[in-house]
Amino acid sequence: MQKLITLQVNGERHELAVEPDESLLQVLRNRLELVGPKKGCDSGGCGCCSVHVDGRVAYSCMMYAVGAEGREITTIEGIGSPATGLHRLQQAFIDAGAVQCGYCTCGIIMAAKQLLDTVKQPSEDQIRLAIAGNLCRCTGYAKIVDAIKLAAAQT
Amino acid sequence: MTLPNLQDYHRPATAEETIALMQQHGDGAMLVAGGTFVHGLEVRGLLEGVTALIDIGRLGLASIRREPGGILLGATTTLADLAAADFVRGEPAFGAVRDALTYPPPQIRNVGTVGGCVAAAAPLYDLPAALLALDGRVQALGAKGARELPLDGFFRGLFESALAPGELITAIAIPAPPARTTSAFLKLETNANDLAILSVAVRLTLDARGAIGTARVVLGGGVGEAYVRAAAAEAALAGRKADAQAFAAAAEAVAGDFEPVADHRGSAAYRRHIAGVYLRRALTTARERLG
Ligand code: FES
Ligand code: FES
């Protein structure tokens, strides 16, 4: 039996009918066509699906969409785009060359964003811990850390 | 669709409603708080029988209260909110809690709950080992009313606890630690999202002379189906001066306290060895926290 829910995503309200066991990730990607959050492991191990829920980073693959009703969801699409202007983290990832295949990028930027939202000048340790829940199979992380430092320096 | 028999996702507003739903669905009822543990079971195909997901996020159980007798942690308090509490950040007695909360990544800390990781009853989780070392107690509520159960003895086996069918955890109570109490937690893992290969939580309360009045040693990770209270290690510490010799004696004794799991992540001999090494380190850290 589908459930009718209202989801608040990137500042917009969406009325949706969803399966009771549909994950927030499935709803974002398949129903709202927000494909920034990626499906990697689908089980809380890789961080590709990271979004913000009430301003805090979370794995959208591990959250039921019905349970996310009433909370403020932000995906990478909601923090900046070529049309509306890039967020300084997005720009820094380009400038530092921190993207290879890009599959991990949206999730890592959302994890880094929580850090920069709360700590103005993070140490390298704080940066590494902030993205500890995100895997990147390409870059080796060095340039990702550089990019986050670059974005932090621009505050 | 990985919950083939799921009929509905409920978001009750009260504990009474929650208990009624649990009674109605019996074995088919599954409580959801942060959802991370539930999801872990779901992807392993272990929730085929679930007919109702019951989300307890609206029960108002997310609170941290300091009371005369101790601390009361509401069941749906997130790990992140607990980590931010003053006493967790600053007091040596809660060092084990602080340590345990540094392991999960932000994505888990922000949604995972205190009650959820206890209710999971899997020794692979970090925080319950620390709460057990602090003599925490589970406050449970069911159709027959409220009761309090010590965490010591609460974990009966993998995914099995002393909760009766139809009972939910409303809070974890931690008795006010006596003066000169300190604790620490240490975990062996391969990455931030890893479950413990082995973990150790310790708590020491020193008496007026500086000797160890009370010692708690709890092992988690690949130590069997439930957390282990390491009785021999505790006995090796009790009454002794809190120094390197006593810690070495405990590290030796702990080898006899458990039957390690042997798997691709570590042989039994390796886990036994690590238990001693980590116990000594955790005790040393705990001692240093008292200054
Ligand atoms: S897809 Fe969610 S953590 Fe991997
Ligand atoms: S850039 Fe390919 S996974 Fe990170």
Tab-separated table of C-alpha atoms in Angstrom, chain B residues 80-274:
chain	number	residue	atom	x	y	z
B	80	ALA	CA	25.826	13.319	17.550
B	81	ASP	CA	23.716	15.019	20.221
B	82	LEU	CA	25.178	12.781	22.898
B	83	ALA	CA	28.712	13.534	21.676
B	84	ALA	CA	27.976	17.256	22.020
B	85	ALA	CA	26.817	17.004	25.661
B	86	ASP	CA	29.062	18.828	28.158
B	87	PHE	CA	29.629	15.855	30.440
B	88	VAL	CA	30.579	13.638	27.508
B	89	ARG	CA	33.039	16.185	26.200
B	90	GLY	CA	34.587	17.098	29.503
B	91	GLU	CA	34.281	14.510	32.261
B	92	PRO	CA	36.787	11.646	32.652
B	93	ALA	CA	34.012	9.352	33.897
B	94	PHE	CA	32.333	9.588	30.486
B	95	GLY	CA	35.571	9.203	28.519
B	96	ALA	CA	34.469	5.792	27.213
B	97	VAL	CA	31.282	7.319	25.798
B	98	ARG	CA	33.278	10.113	24.191
B	99	ASP	CA	35.731	7.621	22.665
B	100	ALA	CA	32.998	5.292	21.404
B	101	LEU	CA	31.262	8.156	19.619
B	102	THR	CA	34.376	9.142	17.667
B	103	TYR	CA	34.302	5.947	15.590
B	104	PRO	CA	31.095	6.141	13.553
B	105	PRO	CA	31.208	8.594	10.622
B	106	PRO	CA	29.086	11.769	10.746
B	107	GLN	CA	26.385	10.210	8.571
B	108	ILE	CA	25.790	7.550	11.233
B	109	ARG	CA	26.310	9.821	14.249
B	110	ASN	CA	23.657	12.214	12.962
B	111	VAL	CA	20.891	9.630	12.721
B	112	GLY	CA	21.889	6.619	14.840
B	113	THR	CA	20.338	6.602	18.307
B	114	VAL	CA	21.360	5.623	21.811
B	115	GLY	CA	18.372	3.308	22.270
B	116	GLY	CA	18.747	1.848	18.805
B	117	CYS	CA	22.276	0.602	19.226
B	118	VAL	CA	21.367	-0.951	22.573
B	119	ALA	CA	18.163	-2.555	21.244
B	120	ALA	CA	20.144	-4.005	18.332
B	121	ALA	CA	21.874	-6.343	20.797
B	122	ALA	CA	24.884	-6.918	18.567
B	123	PRO	CA	28.286	-6.786	20.297
B	124	LEU	CA	29.740	-5.222	17.161
B	125	TYR	CA	28.409	-1.798	18.174
B	126	ASP	CA	30.578	0.610	20.141
B	127	LEU	CA	28.450	2.739	22.434
B	128	PRO	CA	26.693	-0.081	24.336
B	129	ALA	CA	30.056	-1.408	25.538
B	130	ALA	CA	30.792	1.995	27.066
B	131	LEU	CA	27.311	2.274	28.613
B	132	LEU	CA	27.710	-1.207	30.086
B	133	ALA	CA	31.063	-0.255	31.621
B	134	LEU	CA	29.304	2.711	33.273
B	135	ASP	CA	26.690	0.387	34.840
B	136	GLY	CA	23.960	1.759	32.582
B	137	ARG	CA	20.393	0.585	32.923
B	138	VAL	CA	17.704	0.156	30.295
B	139	GLN	CA	14.322	1.754	30.904
B	140	ALA	CA	11.703	-0.237	29.045
B	141	LEU	CA	7.998	0.227	28.546
B	142	GLY	CA	5.432	-2.361	27.526
B	143	ALA	CA	1.769	-3.200	27.927
B	144	LYS	CA	2.485	-4.287	31.501
B	145	GLY	CA	4.118	-0.989	32.395
B	146	ALA	CA	7.609	0.386	32.840
B	147	ARG	CA	10.626	-1.428	34.229
B	148	GLU	CA	14.353	-0.939	34.525
B	149	LEU	CA	16.892	-3.606	33.608
B	150	PRO	CA	20.648	-3.453	34.124
B	151	LEU	CA	22.658	-3.538	30.892
B	152	ASP	CA	24.731	-6.192	32.598
B	153	GLY	CA	22.774	-9.285	31.602
B	154	PHE	CA	20.623	-7.418	29.078
B	155	PHE	CA	22.406	-8.860	26.043
B	156	ARG	CA	21.413	-12.507	25.699
B	157	GLY	CA	22.721	-13.409	22.267
B	158	LEU	CA	23.048	-12.019	18.778
B	159	PHE	CA	20.010	-9.737	18.250
B	160	GLU	CA	18.539	-11.081	21.474
B	161	SER	CA	18.021	-9.017	24.571
B	162	ALA	CA	16.152	-9.201	27.841
B	163	LEU	CA	13.363	-7.031	26.402
B	164	ALA	CA	10.053	-8.856	26.457
B	165	PRO	CA	8.066	-9.060	23.215
B	166	GLY	CA	6.151	-5.803	22.813
B	167	GLU	CA	8.518	-3.759	24.971
B	168	LEU	CA	10.431	-0.745	23.756
B	169	ILE	CA	13.413	1.086	25.210
B	170	THR	CA	12.470	4.585	26.363
B	171	ALA	CA	15.797	5.618	27.910
B	172	ILE	CA	19.196	4.548	29.144
B	173	ALA	CA	19.982	5.646	32.689
B	174	ILE	CA	23.579	6.059	33.807
B	175	PRO	CA	24.061	6.302	37.560
B	176	ALA	CA	26.023	9.358	38.691
B	177	PRO	CA	29.644	8.220	38.687
B	178	PRO	CA	31.397	8.395	42.060
B	179	ALA	CA	34.283	10.837	42.468
B	180	ARG	CA	37.601	9.714	40.932
B	181	THR	CA	35.880	7.724	38.193
B	182	THR	CA	37.354	7.524	34.723
B	183	SER	CA	36.721	5.479	31.604
B	184	ALA	CA	37.950	4.817	28.080
B	185	PHE	CA	37.001	2.830	24.987
B	186	LEU	CA	39.172	1.518	22.188
B	187	LYS	CA	38.223	-0.303	19.002
B	188	LEU	CA	40.063	-2.191	16.300
B	189	GLU	CA	38.502	-1.586	12.888
B	190	THR	CA	39.638	-1.335	9.304
B	191	ASN	CA	37.776	1.832	8.311
B	192	ALA	CA	35.243	4.334	9.635
B	193	ASN	CA	32.259	2.230	8.628
B	194	ASP	CA	33.631	-1.011	9.979
B	195	LEU	CA	32.095	-3.007	12.769
B	196	ALA	CA	34.463	-3.811	15.613
B	197	ILE	CA	36.942	-6.611	15.059
B	198	LEU	CA	37.506	-6.180	18.765
B	199	SER	CA	36.626	-3.424	21.207
B	200	VAL	CA	37.371	-2.734	24.862
B	201	ALA	CA	35.567	-0.436	27.289
B	202	VAL	CA	36.975	0.143	30.775
B	203	ARG	CA	35.871	2.082	33.815
B	204	LEU	CA	37.902	2.625	36.986
B	205	THR	CA	36.779	4.197	40.246
B	206	LEU	CA	39.682	4.919	42.560
B	207	ASP	CA	39.284	4.964	46.325
B	208	ALA	CA	40.646	7.589	48.720
B	209	ARG	CA	44.089	5.929	48.757
B	210	GLY	CA	44.319	5.905	44.979
B	211	ALA	CA	43.726	2.158	44.686
B	212	ILE	CA	41.198	0.728	42.262
B	213	GLY	CA	37.904	0.426	44.128
B	214	THR	CA	35.778	-0.663	41.195
B	215	ALA	CA	36.895	-1.896	37.800
B	216	ARG	CA	34.742	-2.681	34.799
B	217	VAL	CA	36.121	-4.309	31.685
B	218	VAL	CA	33.775	-4.960	28.763
B	219	LEU	CA	34.757	-6.613	25.491
B	220	GLY	CA	32.921	-6.226	22.196
B	221	GLY	CA	33.402	-7.108	18.550
B	222	GLY	CA	34.328	-10.679	17.669
B	223	VAL	CA	33.965	-12.001	21.188
B	224	GLY	CA	30.873	-14.149	20.703
B	225	GLU	CA	27.181	-13.422	20.450
B	226	ALA	CA	27.078	-10.764	23.178
B	227	TYR	CA	29.346	-8.304	24.968
B	228	VAL	CA	31.570	-9.928	27.577
B	229	ARG	CA	32.113	-8.675	31.125
B	230	ALA	CA	35.731	-9.671	31.623
B	231	ALA	CA	35.613	-10.985	35.174
B	232	ALA	CA	39.220	-12.183	35.432
B	233	ALA	CA	40.564	-8.866	34.144
B	234	GLU	CA	38.357	-6.970	36.591
B	235	ALA	CA	39.563	-9.170	39.460
B	236	ALA	CA	43.166	-8.531	38.444
B	237	LEU	CA	42.553	-4.803	38.848
B	238	ALA	CA	40.411	-4.616	41.982
B	239	GLY	CA	42.179	-3.313	45.043
B	240	ARG	CA	45.454	-2.611	43.289
B	241	LYS	CA	47.200	0.636	42.663
B	242	ALA	CA	46.192	1.932	39.207
B	243	ASP	CA	49.593	1.546	37.624
B	244	ALA	CA	51.350	-0.197	34.753
B	245	GLN	CA	51.853	-3.441	36.725
B	246	ALA	CA	48.158	-3.764	37.492
B	247	PHE	CA	47.267	-2.969	33.882
B	248	ALA	CA	49.716	-5.589	32.619
B	249	ALA	CA	48.192	-8.164	34.983
B	250	ALA	CA	44.711	-7.357	33.663
B	251	ALA	CA	45.947	-7.573	30.079
B	252	GLU	CA	47.255	-11.051	30.794
B	253	ALA	CA	44.131	-12.177	32.628
B	254	VAL	CA	41.706	-11.031	29.931
B	255	ALA	CA	42.846	-13.797	27.577
B	256	GLY	CA	40.897	-16.252	29.729
B	257	ASP	CA	37.754	-14.147	29.812
B	258	PHE	CA	36.329	-14.943	26.395
B	259	GLU	CA	36.234	-17.323	23.450
B	260	PRO	CA	37.240	-15.187	20.470
B	261	VAL	CA	35.519	-15.493	17.129
B	262	ALA	CA	37.840	-16.716	14.364
B	263	ASP	CA	37.128	-15.417	10.880
B	264	HIS	CA	38.768	-13.749	7.883
B	265	ARG	CA	39.092	-10.548	9.902
B	266	GLY	CA	41.171	-12.112	12.610
B	267	SER	CA	42.082	-15.485	14.070
B	268	ALA	CA	41.147	-16.346	17.625
B	269	ALA	CA	44.783	-16.011	18.692
B	270	TYR	CA	44.998	-12.566	17.104
B	271	ARG	CA	41.826	-11.351	18.803
B	272	ARG	CA	43.055	-12.710	22.123
B	273	HIS	CA	46.342	-10.883	21.689
B	274	ILE	CA	44.628	-7.648	20.676
